[in-house]
PDB file of C-alpha atoms and ligand atoms in Angstrom:
ATOM      1  CA  UNK A   1       0.000   0.000   0.000  1.00 70.00           C
ATOM      2  CA  UNK A   2       1.827   3.167  -1.170  1.00 92.00           C
ATOM      3  CA  UNK A   3       1.552   5.623   1.695  1.00 97.00           C
ATOM      4  CA  UNK A   4       3.370   8.916   1.675  1.00 96.00           C
ATOM      5  CA  UNK A   5       3.230  12.316   3.338  1.00 97.00           C
ATOM      6  CA  UNK A   6       0.361  14.572   2.278  1.00 98.00           C
ATOM      7  CA  UNK A   7       1.412  17.755   0.478  1.00 97.00           C
ATOM      8  CA  UNK A   8      -0.434  20.920  -0.512  1.00 98.00           C
ATOM      9  CA  UNK A   9      -0.728  19.442  -4.003  1.00 96.00           C
ATOM     10  CA  UNK A  10      -3.010  16.718  -2.565  1.00 97.00           C
ATOM     11  CA  UNK A  11      -5.507  19.140  -1.057  1.00 98.00           C
ATOM     12  CA  UNK A  12      -7.776  19.303  -4.110  1.00 98.00           C
ATOM     13  CA  UNK A  13      -8.282  15.531  -3.889  1.00 98.00           C
ATOM     14  CA  UNK A  14      -8.534  15.563  -0.096  1.00 98.00           C
ATOM     15  CA  UNK A  15     -11.247  18.246  -0.129  1.00 98.00           C
ATOM     16  CA  UNK A  16     -13.131  16.542  -2.969  1.00 98.00           C
ATOM     17  CA  UNK A  17     -13.115  13.208  -1.134  1.00 98.00           C
ATOM     18  CA  UNK A  18     -14.175  14.824   2.124  1.00 98.00           C
ATOM     19  CA  UNK A  19     -17.175  16.434   0.440  1.00 97.00           C
ATOM     20  CA  UNK A  20     -18.052  13.301  -1.581  1.00 97.00           C
ATOM     21  CA  UNK A  21     -18.180  11.295   1.643  1.00 97.00           C
ATOM     22  CA  UNK A  22     -19.932  14.145   3.504  1.00 92.00           C
ATOM     23  CA  UNK A  23     -18.537  13.019   6.846  1.00 92.00           C
ATOM     24  CA  UNK A  24     -16.606  16.111   7.911  1.00 92.00           C
ATOM     25  CA  UNK A  25     -16.478  19.759   7.003  1.00 92.00           C
ATOM     26  CA  UNK A  26     -12.934  21.037   7.226  1.00 97.00           C
ATOM     27  CA  UNK A  27     -11.907  23.876   4.933  1.00 97.00           C
ATOM     28  CA  UNK A  28      -8.621  24.205   3.074  1.00 97.00           C
ATOM     29  CA  UNK A  29      -7.193  26.440   5.785  1.00 98.00           C
ATOM     30  CA  UNK A  30      -7.705  23.725   8.404  1.00 98.00           C
ATOM     31  CA  UNK A  31      -5.900  21.130   6.279  1.00 98.00           C
ATOM     32  CA  UNK A  32      -3.097  23.618   5.598  1.00 98.00           C
ATOM     33  CA  UNK A  33      -2.613  24.260   9.286  1.00 98.00           C
ATOM     34  CA  UNK A  34      -2.335  20.497   9.855  1.00 98.00           C
ATOM     35  CA  UNK A  35       0.265  20.263   7.086  1.00 98.00           C
ATOM     36  CA  UNK A  36       2.291  22.953   8.837  1.00 98.00           C
ATOM     37  CA  UNK A  37       2.013  21.583  12.387  1.00 98.00           C
ATOM     38  CA  UNK A  38       5.156  19.728  13.353  1.00 97.00           C
ATOM     39  CA  UNK A  39       3.238  17.270  15.560  1.00 98.00           C
ATOM     40  CA  UNK A  40       0.813  16.329  12.765  1.00 98.00           C
ATOM     41  CA  UNK A  41       1.335  13.263  10.620  1.00 98.00           C
ATOM     42  CA  UNK A  42      -0.631  13.813   7.391  1.00 98.00           C
ATOM     43  CA  UNK A  43      -0.715  10.808   5.089  1.00 98.00           C
ATOM     44  CA  UNK A  44      -2.159   9.923   1.717  1.00 98.00           C
ATOM     45  CA  UNK A  45      -2.508   6.634  -0.063  1.00 98.00           C
ATOM     46  CA  UNK A  46      -2.267   6.304  -3.826  1.00 95.00           C
ATOM     47  CA  UNK A  47      -3.103   3.159  -5.763  1.00 91.00           C
ATOM     48  CA  UNK A  48      -1.243   3.082  -9.090  1.00 91.00           C
ATOM     49  CA  UNK A  49      -0.936   6.849  -8.946  1.00 90.00           C
ATOM     50  CA  UNK A  50      -4.634   7.378  -8.185  1.00 94.00           C
ATOM     51  CA  UNK A  51      -5.487   9.199  -4.963  1.00 97.00           C
ATOM     52  CA  UNK A  52      -7.342   6.727  -2.739  1.00 97.00           C
ATOM     53  CA  UNK A  53      -7.418   8.044   0.822  1.00 98.00           C
ATOM     54  CA  UNK A  54      -5.900  10.075   3.613  1.00 98.00           C
ATOM     55  CA  UNK A  55      -5.427  10.200   7.372  1.00 98.00           C
ATOM     56  CA  UNK A  56      -4.232  12.810   9.853  1.00 98.00           C
ATOM     57  CA  UNK A  57      -2.784  12.020  13.262  1.00 98.00           C
ATOM     58  CA  UNK A  58      -1.435  14.213  16.004  1.00 98.00           C
ATOM     59  CA  UNK A  59       1.564  12.366  17.379  1.00 98.00           C
ATOM     60  CA  UNK A  60       1.964  13.423  20.989  1.00 97.00           C
ATOM     61  CA  UNK A  61       2.962  10.225  22.775  1.00 96.00           C
ATOM     62  CA  UNK A  62       0.347   9.566  25.480  1.00 97.00           C
ATOM     63  CA  UNK A  63      -2.008  12.191  24.004  1.00 98.00           C
ATOM     64  CA  UNK A  64      -1.884  11.223  20.364  1.00 98.00           C
ATOM     65  CA  UNK A  65      -5.014  11.478  18.317  1.00 98.00           C
ATOM     66  CA  UNK A  66      -6.467  10.303  15.035  1.00 98.00           C
ATOM     67  CA  UNK A  67      -8.261  13.350  13.634  1.00 98.00           C
ATOM     68  CA  UNK A  68      -9.542  12.042  10.371  1.00 98.00           C
ATOM     69  CA  UNK A  69      -9.353   9.083   8.020  1.00 98.00           C
ATOM     70  CA  UNK A  70     -11.142   8.524   4.723  1.00 98.00           C
ATOM     71  CA  UNK A  71     -10.980   6.218   1.728  1.00 98.00           C
ATOM     72  CA  UNK A  72     -12.661   6.825  -1.640  1.00 98.00           C
ATOM     73  CA  UNK A  73     -15.728   4.595  -2.132  1.00 97.00           C
ATOM     74  CA  UNK A  74     -14.219   2.725  -5.091  1.00 97.00           C
ATOM     75  CA  UNK A  75     -11.200   1.780  -2.951  1.00 97.00           C
ATOM     76  CA  UNK A  76     -13.010   0.882   0.253  1.00 98.00           C
ATOM     77  CA  UNK A  77     -12.785  -2.535   1.890  1.00 98.00           C
ATOM     78  CA  UNK A  78      -9.380  -3.220   0.364  1.00 97.00           C
ATOM     79  CA  UNK A  79      -7.350  -2.599   3.493  1.00 97.00           C
ATOM     80  CA  UNK A  80      -6.350   1.004   2.715  1.00 98.00           C
ATOM     81  CA  UNK A  81      -7.652   2.559   5.940  1.00 98.00           C
ATOM     82  CA  UNK A  82      -6.009  -0.292   7.826  1.00 98.00           C
ATOM     83  CA  UNK A  83      -2.688   0.484   6.150  1.00 98.00           C
ATOM     84  CA  UNK A  84      -3.016   4.206   6.990  1.00 98.00           C
ATOM     85  CA  UNK A  85      -3.873   3.354  10.602  1.00 98.00           C
ATOM     86  CA  UNK A  86      -0.992   0.912  10.955  1.00 98.00           C
ATOM     87  CA  UNK A  87       1.387   3.524   9.555  1.00 98.00           C
ATOM     88  CA  UNK A  88       0.348   6.149  12.116  1.00 98.00           C
ATOM     89  CA  UNK A  89       0.048   3.808  15.082  1.00 98.00           C
ATOM     90  CA  UNK A  90       3.421   2.360  14.117  1.00 97.00           C
ATOM     91  CA  UNK A  91       4.983   5.667  15.185  1.00 97.00           C
ATOM     92  CA  UNK A  92       3.688   5.135  18.728  1.00 98.00           C
ATOM     93  CA  UNK A  93       4.957   2.829  21.437  1.00 96.00           C
ATOM     94  CA  UNK A  94       2.176   1.283  23.466  1.00 92.00           C
ATOM     95  CA  UNK A  95       4.709  -0.376  25.803  1.00 94.00           C
ATOM     96  CA  UNK A  96       5.972   3.083  26.806  1.00 95.00           C
ATOM     97  CA  UNK A  97       2.459   4.338  27.542  1.00 96.00           C
ATOM     98  CA  UNK A  98       1.644   5.998  24.227  1.00 98.00           C
ATOM     99  CA  UNK A  99      -2.052   6.215  23.461  1.00 98.00           C
ATOM    100  CA  UNK A 100      -4.131   7.318  20.527  1.00 98.00           C
ATOM    101  CA  UNK A 101      -7.581   8.843  21.046  1.00 98.00           C
ATOM    102  CA  UNK A 102     -10.395   9.500  18.627  1.00 98.00           C
ATOM    103  CA  UNK A 103     -14.072  10.258  18.517  1.00 98.00           C
ATOM    104  CA  UNK A 104     -16.540   8.875  16.027  1.00 98.00           C
ATOM    105  CA  UNK A 105     -20.258   9.146  15.331  1.00 97.00           C
ATOM    106  CA  UNK A 106     -22.169   6.478  17.188  1.00 98.00           C
ATOM    107  CA  UNK A 107     -23.829   5.341  13.957  1.00 98.00           C
ATOM    108  CA  UNK A 108     -20.609   5.086  11.903  1.00 98.00           C
ATOM    109  CA  UNK A 109     -20.450   1.317  12.080  1.00 98.00           C
ATOM    110  CA  UNK A 110     -17.792   0.947   9.350  1.00 98.00           C
ATOM    111  CA  UNK A 111     -15.353   3.238  11.133  1.00 98.00           C
ATOM    112  CA  UNK A 112     -16.105   1.731  14.535  1.00 98.00           C
ATOM    113  CA  UNK A 113     -15.435  -1.770  13.167  1.00 98.00           C
ATOM    114  CA  UNK A 114     -12.172  -0.498  11.668  1.00 98.00           C
ATOM    115  CA  UNK A 115     -11.020   1.027  14.948  1.00 98.00           C
ATOM    116  CA  UNK A 116     -11.988  -1.986  17.019  1.00 98.00           C
ATOM    117  CA  UNK A 117     -10.150  -4.272  14.595  1.00 98.00           C
ATOM    118  CA  UNK A 118      -7.014  -2.217  15.220  1.00 98.00           C
ATOM    119  CA  UNK A 119      -7.136  -2.347  18.989  1.00 97.00           C
ATOM    120  CA  UNK A 120      -9.114   0.771  19.899  1.00 98.00           C
ATOM    121  CA  UNK A 121     -11.498   0.396  22.819  1.00 98.00           C
ATOM    122  CA  UNK A 122     -14.555   2.550  23.488  1.00 98.00           C
ATOM    123  CA  UNK A 123     -14.226   4.273  26.870  1.00 98.00           C
ATOM    124  CA  UNK A 124     -16.957   6.901  26.888  1.00 98.00           C
ATOM    125  CA  UNK A 125     -19.413   8.972  24.929  1.00 98.00           C
ATOM    126  CA  UNK A 126     -20.467  12.574  24.445  1.00 98.00           C
ATOM    127  CA  UNK A 127     -24.187  12.907  23.989  1.00 98.00           C
ATOM    128  CA  UNK A 128     -25.355  15.245  21.202  1.00 97.00           C
ATOM    129  CA  UNK A 129     -21.733  16.073  20.350  1.00 96.00           C
ATOM    130  CA  UNK A 130     -22.335  16.656  16.655  1.00 94.00           C
ATOM    131  CA  UNK A 131     -24.347  19.523  15.152  1.00 92.00           C
ATOM    132  CA  UNK A 132     -27.159  17.183  14.150  1.00 94.00           C
ATOM    133  CA  UNK A 133     -27.457  15.823  17.694  1.00 97.00           C
ATOM    134  CA  UNK A 134     -25.636  12.517  17.139  1.00 97.00           C
ATOM    135  CA  UNK A 135     -23.608  11.111  20.013  1.00 98.00           C
ATOM    136  CA  UNK A 136     -19.808  10.744  19.763  1.00 98.00           C
ATOM    137  CA  UNK A 137     -18.189   7.544  20.965  1.00 98.00           C
ATOM    138  CA  UNK A 138     -14.720   8.036  22.432  1.00 98.00           C
ATOM    139  CA  UNK A 139     -12.064   5.451  21.652  1.00 98.00           C
ATOM    140  CA  UNK A 140      -8.600   4.873  23.036  1.00 98.00           C
ATOM    141  CA  UNK A 141      -5.776   2.738  21.634  1.00 98.00           C
TER     142      UNK A 141
HETATM  143  C1  LIG B 201     -14.235   3.900   7.583  1.00 76.05           C
HETATM  144  C2  LIG B 201     -13.358   3.842   6.347  1.00 76.05           C
HETATM  145  C3  LIG B 201     -12.208   4.827   6.507  1.00 76.05           C
HETATM  146  C4  LIG B 201     -12.818   2.407   6.175  1.00 76.05           C
HETATM  147  O1  LIG B 201     -11.903   2.388   5.078  1.00 76.05           O
HETATM  148  P1  LIG B 201     -11.516   1.041   4.311  1.00 76.05           P
HETATM  149  O2  LIG B 201     -10.262   1.291   3.552  1.00 76.05           O
HETATM  150  O3  LIG B 201     -12.701   0.548   3.555  1.00 76.05           O
HETATM  151  O4  LIG B 201     -11.224   0.055   5.531  1.00 76.05           O
HETATM  152  P2  LIG B 201     -10.421  -1.336   5.458  1.00 76.05           P
HETATM  153  O5  LIG B 201     -10.600  -1.949   4.097  1.00 76.05           O
HETATM  154  O6  LIG B 201      -9.040  -1.149   5.952  1.00 76.05           O
HETATM  155  O7  LIG B 201     -11.286  -2.210   6.486  1.00 76.05           O
HETATM  156  C5  LIG B 201     -10.791  -2.558   7.756  1.00 76.05           C
HETATM  157  C6  LIG B 201     -11.951  -3.003   8.633  1.00 76.05           C
HETATM  158  O8  LIG B 201     -12.886  -1.940   8.797  1.00 76.05           O
HETATM  159  C7  LIG B 201     -14.211  -2.514   8.934  1.00 76.05           C
HETATM  160  N1  LIG B 201     -15.018  -2.127   7.772  1.00 76.05           N
HETATM  161  C8  LIG B 201     -14.635  -1.409   6.693  1.00 76.05           C
HETATM  162  N2  LIG B 201     -15.664  -1.250   5.834  1.00 76.05           N
HETATM  163  C9  LIG B 201     -16.719  -1.870   6.390  1.00 76.05           C
HETATM  164  C10 LIG B 201     -18.068  -2.056   5.976  1.00 76.05           C
HETATM  165  N3  LIG B 201     -18.527  -1.576   4.805  1.00 76.05           N
HETATM  166  N4  LIG B 201     -18.892  -2.743   6.811  1.00 76.05           N
HETATM  167  C11 LIG B 201     -18.452  -3.243   7.980  1.00 76.05           C
HETATM  168  N5  LIG B 201     -17.156  -3.101   8.418  1.00 76.05           N
HETATM  169  C12 LIG B 201     -16.324  -2.433   7.624  1.00 76.05           C
HETATM  170  C13 LIG B 201     -14.010  -4.020   8.931  1.00 76.05           C
HETATM  171  O9  LIG B 201     -13.743  -4.422  10.262  1.00 76.05           O
HETATM  172  C14 LIG B 201     -12.748  -4.143   8.094  1.00 76.05           C
HETATM  173  O10 LIG B 201     -12.057  -5.345   8.294  1.00 76.05           O
HETATM  174  P3  LIG B 201     -12.413  -6.637   7.373  1.00 76.05           P
HETATM  175  O11 LIG B 201     -12.396  -6.169   5.948  1.00 76.05           O
HETATM  176  O12 LIG B 201     -11.320  -7.600   7.712  1.00 76.05           O
HETATM  177  O13 LIG B 201     -13.784  -7.070   7.818  1.00 76.05           O
HETATM  178  C15 LIG B 201     -14.195   4.179   5.049  1.00 76.05           C
HETATM  179  O14 LIG B 201     -15.380   3.415   5.081  1.00 76.05           O
HETATM  180  C16 LIG B 201     -14.551   5.638   4.926  1.00 76.05           C
HETATM  181  O15 LIG B 201     -13.792   6.412   4.340  1.00 76.05           O
HETATM  182  N6  LIG B 201     -15.714   6.058   5.441  1.00 76.05           N
HETATM  183  C17 LIG B 201     -16.180   7.451   5.330  1.00 76.05           C
HETATM  184  C18 LIG B 201     -15.330   8.400   6.149  1.00 76.05           C
HETATM  185  C19 LIG B 201     -15.391   8.061   7.626  1.00 76.05           C
HETATM  186  O16 LIG B 201     -16.440   7.735   8.155  1.00 76.05           O
HETATM  187  N7  LIG B 201     -14.218   8.173   8.305  1.00 76.05           N
HETATM  188  C20 LIG B 201     -14.129   7.873   9.727  1.00 76.05           C
HETATM  189  C21 LIG B 201     -14.585   8.993  10.578  1.00 76.05           C
HETATM  190  S1  LIG B 201     -13.364  10.264  10.704  1.00 76.05           S
END
């Protein structure tokens, strides 16, 4: 799975995928500030040169976080999100007490299955966390 650092040149594809999947609403400025943050790990995956997905982590040892992960519909269920997750989590050391946190919509069963497969455990929830009133489930790796 060809994974490499996200660059500004990827942002057109990243924004198009985000809006096609309608799961998050970051603007270009927010992605740019992630690209410039030295604690952020911004990754893309390309299959035979075709943009297929992205993920952004904040790597801060015990307070690390997965902020976003997405795979284009035509590339889903081929292990791409798993490869992106493994890449980011591979920078952490669970034995030394590193953790990775995330929050996800309660009804996002695909993402929840992905996270649970990779060792995340639900530890709490925030009721009506999202604008539309959906609850967020909090996960920790
Ligand atoms: C969630 C998402 C990133 C998964 O990407 P993906 O590349 O298809 O995931 P993978 O192929 O690596 O799948 C890994 C595991 O995730 C779970 N999973 C993925 N797609 C699933 C589906 N359609 N139904 C049930 N479980 C699913 C399964 O446990 C799967 O393991 P398996 O194939 O061995 O059963 C993708 O569906 C997506 O982009 N969704 C929209 C954006 C989103 O919701 N992002 C997360 C919130 S920030």
